[in-house]
mmCIF file of C-alpha atoms and ligand atoms in Angstrom:
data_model
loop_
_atom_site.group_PDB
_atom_site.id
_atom_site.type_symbol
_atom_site.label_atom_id
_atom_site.label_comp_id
_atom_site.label_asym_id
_atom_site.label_seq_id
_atom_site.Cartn_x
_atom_site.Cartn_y
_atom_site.Cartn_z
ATOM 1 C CA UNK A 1231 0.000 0.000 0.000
ATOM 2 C CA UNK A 1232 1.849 3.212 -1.103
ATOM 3 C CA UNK A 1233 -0.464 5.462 0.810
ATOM 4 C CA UNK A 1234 -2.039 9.151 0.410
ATOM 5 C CA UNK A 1235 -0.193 11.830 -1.379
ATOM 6 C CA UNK A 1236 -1.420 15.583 -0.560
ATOM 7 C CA UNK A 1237 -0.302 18.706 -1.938
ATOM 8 C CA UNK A 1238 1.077 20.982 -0.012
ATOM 9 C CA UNK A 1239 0.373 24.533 -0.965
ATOM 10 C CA UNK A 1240 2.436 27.526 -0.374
ATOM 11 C CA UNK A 1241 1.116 30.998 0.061
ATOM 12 C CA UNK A 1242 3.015 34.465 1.275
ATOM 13 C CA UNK A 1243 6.200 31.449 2.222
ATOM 14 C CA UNK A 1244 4.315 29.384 4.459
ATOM 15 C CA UNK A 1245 2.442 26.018 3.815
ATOM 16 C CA UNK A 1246 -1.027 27.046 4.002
ATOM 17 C CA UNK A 1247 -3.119 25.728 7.448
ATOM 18 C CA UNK A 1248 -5.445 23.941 5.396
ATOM 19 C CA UNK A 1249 -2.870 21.621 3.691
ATOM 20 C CA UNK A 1250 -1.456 20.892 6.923
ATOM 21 C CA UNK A 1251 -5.346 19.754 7.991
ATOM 22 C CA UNK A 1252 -5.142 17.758 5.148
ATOM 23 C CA UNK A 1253 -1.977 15.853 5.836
ATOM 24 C CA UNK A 1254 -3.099 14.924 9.722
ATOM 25 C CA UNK A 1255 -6.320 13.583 7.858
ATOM 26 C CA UNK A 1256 -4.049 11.781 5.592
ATOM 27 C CA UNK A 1257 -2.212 10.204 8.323
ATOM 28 C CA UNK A 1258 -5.435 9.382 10.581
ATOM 29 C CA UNK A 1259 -6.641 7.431 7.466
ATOM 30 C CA UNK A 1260 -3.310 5.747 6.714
ATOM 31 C CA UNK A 1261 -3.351 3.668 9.500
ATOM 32 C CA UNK A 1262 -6.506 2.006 8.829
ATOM 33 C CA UNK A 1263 -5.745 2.011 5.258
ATOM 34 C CA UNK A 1264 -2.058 1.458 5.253
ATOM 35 C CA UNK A 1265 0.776 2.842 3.628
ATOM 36 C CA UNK A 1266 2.179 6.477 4.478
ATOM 37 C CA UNK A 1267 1.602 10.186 3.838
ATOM 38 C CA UNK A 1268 4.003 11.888 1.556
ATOM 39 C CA UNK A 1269 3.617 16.105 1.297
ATOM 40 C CA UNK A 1270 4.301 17.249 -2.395
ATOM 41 C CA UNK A 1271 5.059 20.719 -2.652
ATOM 42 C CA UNK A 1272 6.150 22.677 -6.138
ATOM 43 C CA UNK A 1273 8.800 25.542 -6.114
ATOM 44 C CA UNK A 1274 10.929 26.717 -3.135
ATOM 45 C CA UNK A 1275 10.175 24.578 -0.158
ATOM 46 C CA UNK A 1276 9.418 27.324 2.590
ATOM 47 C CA UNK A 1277 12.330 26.748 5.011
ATOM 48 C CA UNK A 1278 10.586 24.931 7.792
ATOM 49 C CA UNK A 1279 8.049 22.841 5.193
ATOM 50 C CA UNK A 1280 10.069 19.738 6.356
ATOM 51 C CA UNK A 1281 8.733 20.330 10.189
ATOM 52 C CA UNK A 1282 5.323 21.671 9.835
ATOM 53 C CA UNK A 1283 4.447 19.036 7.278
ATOM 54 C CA UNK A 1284 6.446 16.631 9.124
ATOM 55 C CA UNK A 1285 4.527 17.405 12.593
ATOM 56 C CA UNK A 1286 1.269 17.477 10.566
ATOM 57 C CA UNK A 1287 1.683 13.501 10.156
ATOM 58 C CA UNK A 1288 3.992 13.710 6.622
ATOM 59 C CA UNK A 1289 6.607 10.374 6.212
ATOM 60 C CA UNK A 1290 8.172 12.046 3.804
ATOM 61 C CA UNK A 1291 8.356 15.687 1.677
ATOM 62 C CA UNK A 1292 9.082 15.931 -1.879
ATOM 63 C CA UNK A 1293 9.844 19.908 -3.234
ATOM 64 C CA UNK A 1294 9.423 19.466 -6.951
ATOM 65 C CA UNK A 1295 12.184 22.035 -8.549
ATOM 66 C CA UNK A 1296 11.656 23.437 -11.642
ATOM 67 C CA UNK A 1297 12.977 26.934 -13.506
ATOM 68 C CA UNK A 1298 9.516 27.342 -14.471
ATOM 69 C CA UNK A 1299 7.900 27.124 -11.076
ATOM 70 C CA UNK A 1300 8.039 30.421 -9.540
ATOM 71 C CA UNK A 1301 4.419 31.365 -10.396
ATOM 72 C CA UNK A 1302 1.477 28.697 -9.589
ATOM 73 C CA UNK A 1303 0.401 27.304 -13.111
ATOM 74 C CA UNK A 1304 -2.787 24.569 -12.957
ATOM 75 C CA UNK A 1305 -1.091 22.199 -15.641
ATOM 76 C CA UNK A 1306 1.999 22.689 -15.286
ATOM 77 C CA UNK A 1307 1.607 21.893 -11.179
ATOM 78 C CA UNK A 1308 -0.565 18.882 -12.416
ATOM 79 C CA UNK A 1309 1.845 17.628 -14.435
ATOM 80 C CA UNK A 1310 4.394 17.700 -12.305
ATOM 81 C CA UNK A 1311 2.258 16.059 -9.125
ATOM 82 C CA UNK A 1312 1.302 13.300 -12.064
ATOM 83 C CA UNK A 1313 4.470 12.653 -12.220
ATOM 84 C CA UNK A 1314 4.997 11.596 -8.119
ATOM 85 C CA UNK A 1315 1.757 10.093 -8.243
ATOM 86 C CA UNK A 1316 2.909 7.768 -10.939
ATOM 87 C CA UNK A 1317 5.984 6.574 -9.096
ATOM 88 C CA UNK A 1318 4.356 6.176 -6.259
ATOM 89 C CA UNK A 1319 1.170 4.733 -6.856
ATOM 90 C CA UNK A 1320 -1.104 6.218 -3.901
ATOM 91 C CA UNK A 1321 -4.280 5.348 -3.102
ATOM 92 C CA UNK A 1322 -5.542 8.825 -2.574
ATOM 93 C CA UNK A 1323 -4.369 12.101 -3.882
ATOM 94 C CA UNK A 1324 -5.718 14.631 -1.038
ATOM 95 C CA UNK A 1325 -5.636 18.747 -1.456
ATOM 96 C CA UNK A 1326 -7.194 21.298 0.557
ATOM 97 C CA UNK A 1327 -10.233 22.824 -1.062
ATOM 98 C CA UNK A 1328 -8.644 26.868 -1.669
ATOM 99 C CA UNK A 1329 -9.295 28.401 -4.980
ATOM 100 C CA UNK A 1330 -5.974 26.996 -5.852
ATOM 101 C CA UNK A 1331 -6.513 23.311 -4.908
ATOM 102 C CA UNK A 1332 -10.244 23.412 -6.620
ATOM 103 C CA UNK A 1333 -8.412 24.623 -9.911
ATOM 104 C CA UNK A 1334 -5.637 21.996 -9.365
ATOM 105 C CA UNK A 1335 -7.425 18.970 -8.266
ATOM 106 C CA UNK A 1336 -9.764 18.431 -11.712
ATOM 107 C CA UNK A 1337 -6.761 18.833 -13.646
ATOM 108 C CA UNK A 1338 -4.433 15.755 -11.549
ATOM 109 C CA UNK A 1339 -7.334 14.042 -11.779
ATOM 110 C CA UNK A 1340 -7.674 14.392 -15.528
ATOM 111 C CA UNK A 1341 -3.787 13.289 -15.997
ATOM 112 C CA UNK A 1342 -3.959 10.047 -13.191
ATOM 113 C CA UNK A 1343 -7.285 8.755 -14.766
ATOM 114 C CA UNK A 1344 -8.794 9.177 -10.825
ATOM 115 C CA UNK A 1345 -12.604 9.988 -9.743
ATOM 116 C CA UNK A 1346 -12.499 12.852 -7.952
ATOM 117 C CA UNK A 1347 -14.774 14.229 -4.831
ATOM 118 C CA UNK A 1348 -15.011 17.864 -4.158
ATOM 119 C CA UNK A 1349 -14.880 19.764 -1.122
ATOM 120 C CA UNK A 1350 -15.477 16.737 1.147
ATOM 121 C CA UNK A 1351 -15.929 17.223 4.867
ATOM 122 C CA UNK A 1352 -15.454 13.714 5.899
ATOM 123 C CA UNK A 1353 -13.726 10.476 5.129
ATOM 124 C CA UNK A 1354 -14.010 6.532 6.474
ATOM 125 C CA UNK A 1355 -12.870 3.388 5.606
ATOM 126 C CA UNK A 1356 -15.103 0.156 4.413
ATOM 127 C CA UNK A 1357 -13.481 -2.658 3.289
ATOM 128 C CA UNK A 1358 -9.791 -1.378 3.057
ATOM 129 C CA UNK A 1359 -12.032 1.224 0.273
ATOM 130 C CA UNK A 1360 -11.822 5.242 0.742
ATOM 131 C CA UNK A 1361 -15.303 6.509 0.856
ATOM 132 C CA UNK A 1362 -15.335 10.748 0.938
ATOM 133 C CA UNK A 1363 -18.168 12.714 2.398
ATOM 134 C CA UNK A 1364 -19.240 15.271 0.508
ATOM 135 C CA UNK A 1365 -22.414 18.464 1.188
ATOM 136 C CA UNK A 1366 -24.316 18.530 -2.125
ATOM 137 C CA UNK A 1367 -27.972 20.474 -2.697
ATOM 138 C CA UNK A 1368 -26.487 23.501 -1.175
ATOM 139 C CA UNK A 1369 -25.351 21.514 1.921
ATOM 140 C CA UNK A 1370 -29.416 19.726 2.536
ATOM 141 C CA UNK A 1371 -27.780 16.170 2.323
ATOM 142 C CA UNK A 1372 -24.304 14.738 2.345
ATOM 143 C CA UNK A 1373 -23.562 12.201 -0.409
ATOM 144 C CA UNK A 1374 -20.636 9.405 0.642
ATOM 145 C CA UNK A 1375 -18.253 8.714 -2.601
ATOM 146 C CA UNK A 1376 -16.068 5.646 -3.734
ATOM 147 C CA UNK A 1377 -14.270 6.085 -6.685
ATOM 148 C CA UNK A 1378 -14.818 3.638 -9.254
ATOM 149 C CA UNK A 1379 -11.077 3.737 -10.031
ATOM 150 C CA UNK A 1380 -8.478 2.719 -7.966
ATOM 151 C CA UNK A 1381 -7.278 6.236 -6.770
ATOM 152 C CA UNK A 1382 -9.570 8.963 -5.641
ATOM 153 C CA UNK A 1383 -8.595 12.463 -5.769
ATOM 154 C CA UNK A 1384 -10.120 14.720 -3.148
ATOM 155 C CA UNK A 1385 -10.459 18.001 -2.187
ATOM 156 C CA UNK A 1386 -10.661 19.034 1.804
ATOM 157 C CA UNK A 1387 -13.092 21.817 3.308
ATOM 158 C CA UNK A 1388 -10.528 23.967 5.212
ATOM 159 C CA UNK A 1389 -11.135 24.307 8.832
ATOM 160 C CA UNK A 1390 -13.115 21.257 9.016
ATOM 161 C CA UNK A 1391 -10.374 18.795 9.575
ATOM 162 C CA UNK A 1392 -8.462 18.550 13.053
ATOM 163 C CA UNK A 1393 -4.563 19.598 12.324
ATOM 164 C CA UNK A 1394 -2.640 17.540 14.684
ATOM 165 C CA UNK A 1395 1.306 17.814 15.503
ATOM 166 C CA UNK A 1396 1.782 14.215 16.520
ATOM 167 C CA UNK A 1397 4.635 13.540 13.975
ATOM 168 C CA UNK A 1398 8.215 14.400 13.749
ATOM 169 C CA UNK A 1399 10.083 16.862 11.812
ATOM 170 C CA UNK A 1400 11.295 15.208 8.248
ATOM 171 C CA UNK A 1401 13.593 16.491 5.749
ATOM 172 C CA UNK A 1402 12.616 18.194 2.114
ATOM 173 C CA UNK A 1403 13.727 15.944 -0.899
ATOM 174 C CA UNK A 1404 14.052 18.474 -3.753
ATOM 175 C CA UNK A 1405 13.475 16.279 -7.259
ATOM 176 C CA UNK A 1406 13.544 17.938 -10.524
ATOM 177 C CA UNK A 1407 10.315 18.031 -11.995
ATOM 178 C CA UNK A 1408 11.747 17.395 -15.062
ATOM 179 C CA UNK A 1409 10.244 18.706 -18.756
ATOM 180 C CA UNK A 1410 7.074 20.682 -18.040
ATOM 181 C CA UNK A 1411 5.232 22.570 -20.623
ATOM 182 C CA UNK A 1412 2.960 25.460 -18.783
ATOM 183 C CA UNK A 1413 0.328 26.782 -20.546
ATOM 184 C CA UNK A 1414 -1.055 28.973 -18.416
ATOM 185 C CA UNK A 1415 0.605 30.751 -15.695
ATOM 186 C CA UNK A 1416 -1.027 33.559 -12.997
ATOM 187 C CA UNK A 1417 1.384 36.310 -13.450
ATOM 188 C CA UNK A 1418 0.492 38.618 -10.835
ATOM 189 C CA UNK A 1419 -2.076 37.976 -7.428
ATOM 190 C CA UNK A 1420 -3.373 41.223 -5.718
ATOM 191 C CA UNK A 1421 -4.803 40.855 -2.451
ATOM 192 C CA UNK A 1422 -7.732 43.290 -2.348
ATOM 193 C CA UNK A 1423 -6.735 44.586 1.257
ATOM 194 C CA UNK A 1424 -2.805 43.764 3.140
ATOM 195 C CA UNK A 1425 -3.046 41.706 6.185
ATOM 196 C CA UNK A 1426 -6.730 41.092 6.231
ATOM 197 C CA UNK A 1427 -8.267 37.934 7.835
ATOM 198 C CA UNK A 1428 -9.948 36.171 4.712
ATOM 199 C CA UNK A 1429 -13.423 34.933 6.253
ATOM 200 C CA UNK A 1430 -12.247 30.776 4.964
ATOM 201 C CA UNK A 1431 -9.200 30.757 7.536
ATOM 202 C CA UNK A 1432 -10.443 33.037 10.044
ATOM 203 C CA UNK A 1433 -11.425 30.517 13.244
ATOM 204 C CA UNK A 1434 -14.233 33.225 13.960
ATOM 205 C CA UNK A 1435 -16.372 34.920 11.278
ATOM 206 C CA UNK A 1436 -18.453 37.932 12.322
ATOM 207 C CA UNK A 1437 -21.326 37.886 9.187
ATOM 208 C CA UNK A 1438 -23.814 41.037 8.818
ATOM 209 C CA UNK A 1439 -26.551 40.713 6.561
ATOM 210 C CA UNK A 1440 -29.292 43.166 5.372
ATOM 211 C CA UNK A 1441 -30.780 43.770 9.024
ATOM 212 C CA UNK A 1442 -27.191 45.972 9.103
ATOM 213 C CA UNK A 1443 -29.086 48.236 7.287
ATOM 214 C CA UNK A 1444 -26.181 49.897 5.795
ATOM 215 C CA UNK A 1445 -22.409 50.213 5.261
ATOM 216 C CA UNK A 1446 -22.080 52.623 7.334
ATOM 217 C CA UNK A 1447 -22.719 49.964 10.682
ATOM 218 C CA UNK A 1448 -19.479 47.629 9.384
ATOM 219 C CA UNK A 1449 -17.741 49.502 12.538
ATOM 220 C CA UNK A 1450 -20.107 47.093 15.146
ATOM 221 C CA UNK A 1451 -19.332 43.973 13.063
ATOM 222 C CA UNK A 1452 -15.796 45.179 13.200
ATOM 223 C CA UNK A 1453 -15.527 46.266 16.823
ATOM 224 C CA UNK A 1454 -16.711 42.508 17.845
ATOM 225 C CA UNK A 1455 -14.140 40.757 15.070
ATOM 226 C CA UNK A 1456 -11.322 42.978 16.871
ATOM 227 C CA UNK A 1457 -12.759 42.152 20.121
ATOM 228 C CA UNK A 1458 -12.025 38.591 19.347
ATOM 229 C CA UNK A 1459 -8.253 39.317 17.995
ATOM 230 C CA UNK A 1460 -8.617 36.611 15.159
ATOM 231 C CA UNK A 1461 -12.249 37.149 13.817
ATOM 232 C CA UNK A 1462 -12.919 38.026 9.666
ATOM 233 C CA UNK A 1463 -15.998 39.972 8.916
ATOM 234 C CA UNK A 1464 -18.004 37.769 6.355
ATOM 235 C CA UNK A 1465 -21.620 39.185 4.755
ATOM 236 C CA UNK A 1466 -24.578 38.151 2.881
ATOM 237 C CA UNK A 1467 -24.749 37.894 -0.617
ATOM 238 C CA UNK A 1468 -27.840 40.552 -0.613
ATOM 239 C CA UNK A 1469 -25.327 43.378 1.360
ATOM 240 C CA UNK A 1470 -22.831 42.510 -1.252
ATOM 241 C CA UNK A 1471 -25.311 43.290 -3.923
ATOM 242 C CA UNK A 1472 -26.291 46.323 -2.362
ATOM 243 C CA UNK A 1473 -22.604 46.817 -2.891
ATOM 244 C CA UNK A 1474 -22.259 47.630 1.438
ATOM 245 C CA UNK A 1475 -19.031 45.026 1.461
ATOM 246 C CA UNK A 1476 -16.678 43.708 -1.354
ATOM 247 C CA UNK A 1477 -17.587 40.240 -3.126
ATOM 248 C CA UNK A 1478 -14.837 38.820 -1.435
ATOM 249 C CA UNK A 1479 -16.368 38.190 2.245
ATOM 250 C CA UNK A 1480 -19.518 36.901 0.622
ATOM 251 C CA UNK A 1481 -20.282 33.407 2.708
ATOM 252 C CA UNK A 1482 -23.119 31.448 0.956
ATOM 253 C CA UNK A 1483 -23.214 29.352 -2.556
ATOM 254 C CA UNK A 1484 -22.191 31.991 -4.642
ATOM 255 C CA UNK A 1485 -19.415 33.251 -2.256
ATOM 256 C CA UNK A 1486 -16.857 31.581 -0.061
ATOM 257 C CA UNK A 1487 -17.534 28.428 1.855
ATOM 258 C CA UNK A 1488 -16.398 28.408 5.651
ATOM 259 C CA UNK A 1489 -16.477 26.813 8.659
ATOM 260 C CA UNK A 1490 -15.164 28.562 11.416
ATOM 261 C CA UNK A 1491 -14.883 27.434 15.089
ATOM 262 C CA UNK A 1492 -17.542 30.400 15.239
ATOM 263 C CA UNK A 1493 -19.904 32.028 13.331
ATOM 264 C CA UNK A 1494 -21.754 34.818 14.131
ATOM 265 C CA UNK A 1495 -24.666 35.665 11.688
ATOM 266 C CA UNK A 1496 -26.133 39.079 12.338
ATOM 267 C CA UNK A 1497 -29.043 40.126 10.769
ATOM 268 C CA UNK A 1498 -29.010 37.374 8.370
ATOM 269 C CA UNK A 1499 -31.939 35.621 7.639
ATOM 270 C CA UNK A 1500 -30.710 32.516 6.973
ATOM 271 C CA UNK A 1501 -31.441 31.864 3.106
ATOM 272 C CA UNK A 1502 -30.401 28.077 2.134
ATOM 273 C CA UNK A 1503 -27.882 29.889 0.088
ATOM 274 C CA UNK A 1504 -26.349 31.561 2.985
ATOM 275 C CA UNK A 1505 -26.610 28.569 4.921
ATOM 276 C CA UNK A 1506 -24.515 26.314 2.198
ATOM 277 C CA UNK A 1507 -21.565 28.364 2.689
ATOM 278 C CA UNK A 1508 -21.411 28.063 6.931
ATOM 279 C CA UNK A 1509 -23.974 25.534 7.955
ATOM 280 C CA UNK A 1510 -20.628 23.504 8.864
ATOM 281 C CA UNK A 1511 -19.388 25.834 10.937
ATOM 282 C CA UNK A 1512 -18.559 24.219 14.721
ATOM 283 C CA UNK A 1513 -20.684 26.701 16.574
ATOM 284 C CA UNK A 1514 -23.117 28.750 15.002
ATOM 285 C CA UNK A 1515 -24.838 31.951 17.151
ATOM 286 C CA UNK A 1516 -27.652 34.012 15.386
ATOM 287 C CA UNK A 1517 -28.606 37.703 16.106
ATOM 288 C CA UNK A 1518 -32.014 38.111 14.526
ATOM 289 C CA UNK A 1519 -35.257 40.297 15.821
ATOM 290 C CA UNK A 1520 -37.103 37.953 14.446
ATOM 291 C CA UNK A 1521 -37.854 34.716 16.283
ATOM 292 C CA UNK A 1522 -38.922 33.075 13.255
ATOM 293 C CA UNK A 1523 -35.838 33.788 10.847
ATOM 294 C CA UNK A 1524 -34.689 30.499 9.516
ATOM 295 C CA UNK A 1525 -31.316 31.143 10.634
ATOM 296 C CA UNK A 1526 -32.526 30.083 14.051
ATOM 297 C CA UNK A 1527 -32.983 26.165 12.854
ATOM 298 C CA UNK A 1528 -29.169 25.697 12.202
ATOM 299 C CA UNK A 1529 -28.043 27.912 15.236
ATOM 300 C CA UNK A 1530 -26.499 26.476 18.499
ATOM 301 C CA UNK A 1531 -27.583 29.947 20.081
ATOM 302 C CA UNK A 1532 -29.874 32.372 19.358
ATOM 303 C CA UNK A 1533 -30.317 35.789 20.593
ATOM 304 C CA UNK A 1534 -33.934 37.196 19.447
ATOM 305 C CA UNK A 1535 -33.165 41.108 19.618
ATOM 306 C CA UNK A 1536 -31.725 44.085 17.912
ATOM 307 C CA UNK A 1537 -28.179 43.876 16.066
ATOM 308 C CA UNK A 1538 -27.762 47.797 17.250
ATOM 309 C CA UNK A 1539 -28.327 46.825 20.753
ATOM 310 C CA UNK A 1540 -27.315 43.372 21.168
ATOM 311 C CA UNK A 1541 -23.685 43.956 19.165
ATOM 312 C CA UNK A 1542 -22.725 46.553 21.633
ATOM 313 C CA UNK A 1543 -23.157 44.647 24.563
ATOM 314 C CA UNK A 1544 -21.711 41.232 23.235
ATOM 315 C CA UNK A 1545 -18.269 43.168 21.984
ATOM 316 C CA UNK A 1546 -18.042 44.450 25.395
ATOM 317 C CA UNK A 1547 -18.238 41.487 26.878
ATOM 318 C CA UNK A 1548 -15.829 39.718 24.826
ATOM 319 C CA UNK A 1549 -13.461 42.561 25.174
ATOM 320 C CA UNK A 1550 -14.018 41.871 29.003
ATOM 321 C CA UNK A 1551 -13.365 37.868 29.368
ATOM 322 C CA UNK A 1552 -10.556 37.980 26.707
ATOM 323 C CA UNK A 1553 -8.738 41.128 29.152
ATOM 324 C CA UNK A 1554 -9.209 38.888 32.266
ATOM 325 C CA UNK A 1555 -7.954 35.826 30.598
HETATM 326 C C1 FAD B 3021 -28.519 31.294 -7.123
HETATM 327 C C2 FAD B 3021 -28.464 32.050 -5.820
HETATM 328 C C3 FAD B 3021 -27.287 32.093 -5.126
HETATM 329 C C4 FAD B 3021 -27.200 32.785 -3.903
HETATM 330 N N1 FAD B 3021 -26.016 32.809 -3.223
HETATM 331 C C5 FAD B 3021 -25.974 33.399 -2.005
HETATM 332 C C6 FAD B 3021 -24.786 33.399 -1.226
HETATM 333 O O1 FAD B 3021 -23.720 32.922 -1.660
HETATM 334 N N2 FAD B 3021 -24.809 33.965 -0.013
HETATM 335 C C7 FAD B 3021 -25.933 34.547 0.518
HETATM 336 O O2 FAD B 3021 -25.881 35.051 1.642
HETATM 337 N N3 FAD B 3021 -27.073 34.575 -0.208
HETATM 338 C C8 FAD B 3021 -27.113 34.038 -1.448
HETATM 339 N N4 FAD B 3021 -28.250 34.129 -2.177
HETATM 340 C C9 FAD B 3021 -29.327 35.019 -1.707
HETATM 341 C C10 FAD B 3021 -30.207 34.440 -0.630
HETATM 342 O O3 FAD B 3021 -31.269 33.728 -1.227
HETATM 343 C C11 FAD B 3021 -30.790 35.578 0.258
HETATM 344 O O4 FAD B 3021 -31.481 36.487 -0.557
HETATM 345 C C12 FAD B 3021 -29.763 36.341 1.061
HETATM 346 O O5 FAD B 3021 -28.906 35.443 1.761
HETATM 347 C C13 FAD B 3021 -30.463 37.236 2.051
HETATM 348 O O6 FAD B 3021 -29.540 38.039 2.705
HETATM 349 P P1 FAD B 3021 -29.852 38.592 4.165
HETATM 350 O O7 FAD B 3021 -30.112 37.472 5.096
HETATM 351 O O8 FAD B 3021 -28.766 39.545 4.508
HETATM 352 O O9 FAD B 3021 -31.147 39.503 3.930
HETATM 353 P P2 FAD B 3021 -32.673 39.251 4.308
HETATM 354 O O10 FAD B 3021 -33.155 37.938 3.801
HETATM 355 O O11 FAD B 3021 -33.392 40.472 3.905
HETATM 356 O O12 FAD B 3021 -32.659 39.130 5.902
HETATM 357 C C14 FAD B 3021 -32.403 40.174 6.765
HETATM 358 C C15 FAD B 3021 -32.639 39.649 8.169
HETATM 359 O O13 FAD B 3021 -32.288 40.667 9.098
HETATM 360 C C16 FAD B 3021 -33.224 40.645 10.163
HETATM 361 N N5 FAD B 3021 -33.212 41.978 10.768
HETATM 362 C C17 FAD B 3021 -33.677 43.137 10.224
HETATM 363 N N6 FAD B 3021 -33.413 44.157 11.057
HETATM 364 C C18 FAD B 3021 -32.780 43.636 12.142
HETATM 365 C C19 FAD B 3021 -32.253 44.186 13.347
HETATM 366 N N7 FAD B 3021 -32.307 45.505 13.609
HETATM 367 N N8 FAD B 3021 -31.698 43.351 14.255
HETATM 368 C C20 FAD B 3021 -31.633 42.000 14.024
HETATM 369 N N9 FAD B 3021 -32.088 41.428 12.888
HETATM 370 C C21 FAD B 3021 -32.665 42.247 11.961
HETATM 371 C C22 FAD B 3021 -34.537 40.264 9.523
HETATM 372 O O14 FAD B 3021 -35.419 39.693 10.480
HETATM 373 C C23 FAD B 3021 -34.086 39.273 8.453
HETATM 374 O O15 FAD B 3021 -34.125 37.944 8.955
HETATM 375 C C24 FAD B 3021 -28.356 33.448 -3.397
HETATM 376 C C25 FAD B 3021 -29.545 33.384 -4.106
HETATM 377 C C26 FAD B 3021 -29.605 32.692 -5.305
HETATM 378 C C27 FAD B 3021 -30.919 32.636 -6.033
#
């Protein structure tokens, strides 16, 4: 059994927290399944890949090296992880579900002849088989998936996935990747704002919806994030059409999925759409006047009230408790 392989993606020098998820997933599955997890990463290894991924549950670490490789390219990475894959025959190719692993993953798949289950949330083992779970109808049921091939390629929610640091530290092999033709490269990425949370890594998301009743009362949603030291600030997709908040904090179907060790929803209804993108979320609390709002059915707490007088009082409070811890 030659075990999982998962890519390990790099962004701003650092492996990404959601690849590192991935691996400890890999490795929890690996014992039942057999075989070992090896990390593939393409470009410059960042220099402490060989410990982060090693800790995350990774055997081994492969930095595929290539003159080409200094700007992320979807066939030219796929080629190149095709290449591994093929030498080392895994039973699973695993990478986190980011905009760059859902662009990547199709394209492996295509080249290693693999099925391939998207944004899963789950996995088990039957019969020495890989079955993924996976949210479908906007997150109303979850479908379970076996690959009619021999190797599955799958993509991981971020967040959802326990990152564990059980392992030991391993060193980076660098292999040449070899002849790669790239024919399409991202030349340039521009983050919309430096340094700010994005709402799918953020362990707390602080979501206002149209009961906000304008831009101009972000500053509560964003008093409470701050109050929290490592909260995003995620919206509806009807503020984001009202154009209150950029397109990139939308949560819902048509926005960014997350799942958060909090959510907050504030003045969101609760739309199945909305719900799609954090009904996975570990603990979910709802702000809504009305008692009724749908949002209430997939909350673990409610608070039936006003967002302009309930915000206040809850950012105070967590300003309080995180002082005196
Ligand atoms: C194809 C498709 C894709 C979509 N994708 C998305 C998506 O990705 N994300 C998304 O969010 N939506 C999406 N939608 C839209 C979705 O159906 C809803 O229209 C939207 O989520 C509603 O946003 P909202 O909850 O902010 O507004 P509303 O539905 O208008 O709800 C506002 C809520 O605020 C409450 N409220 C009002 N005042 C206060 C107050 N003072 N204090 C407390 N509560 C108050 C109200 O009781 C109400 O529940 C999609 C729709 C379609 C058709």
């Amino acid at each position: 059994m030659a075990g999982i392989l998962v890519y390990a993606e790099v962004r701003n020098g650092a492996v990404r927290k959601a690849s590192l998820e991935a691996v400890s997933e890999a490795a929890r599955l690996t014992k039942e399944l057999g075989g070992s997890v090896s990390a593939v990463l393409v470009g410059a290894a960042p220099a402490n890949a060989g410990e982060v991924l090693g800790k995350a549950g990774a055997s081994e670490v492969i930095a595929l090296a290539g003159p080409k490789f200094t700007q992320y390219s979807g066939d030219g990475y796929a080629a190149a992880i095709h290449k591994v894959a093929a030498q080392m025959q895994p039973t699973a190719i695993f990478v986190a579900s980011t905009p760059q692993g859902k662009d990547l993953a199709p394209q492996v798949a295509v080249l290693t002849h693999a099925g391939v289950a998207s944004d899963c949330v789950g996995f088990t083992v039957a019969g020495g088989k890989l079955l993924a779970k996976r949210p479908v109808y906007a997150g109303k049921a979850t479908l379970t998936v076996k690959a009619a091939e021999s190797l599955l390629v799958a993509t991981l929610r971020p967040n959802v996935f326990a990152q564990t640091d059980a392992g030991a530290p391993v060193a980076v092999t660098t292999r040449e990747a070899g002849e790669v033709s790239l024919r399409a490269v991202v030349k340039e990425v521009l983050a919309a704002v430096a340094n700010k949370l994005d709402v799918t890594e953020a362990p707390v998301v602080v979501s206002g919806g149209r009961g906000m009743k304008g831009p101009e009362h972000w500053g509560l949603l964003e008093a409470l994030a701050t109050a929290f030291g490592n909260a995003a600030v995620g919206a509806s997709r009807a503020v984001v059409d009202a154009g209150w908040r950029p397109h990139d904090e939308q949560v819902g179907q048509t926005g960014k999925t997350v799942s958060p060790t909090l959510y907050i929803a504030c003045g969101i209804s609760g739309a199945i759409q909305h719900l799609a993108g954090m009904s996975s979320s570990r603990v979910i609390v709802a702000i809504n006047k009305d008692p009724e709002a749908p949002i209430f059915k997939v909350a673990d707490y409610g608070i039936v009230g006003d967002v302009f007088e309930v915000l206040p009082v809850l950012t105070e409070e967590v300003r309080r408790l995180r002082a005196a811890s």
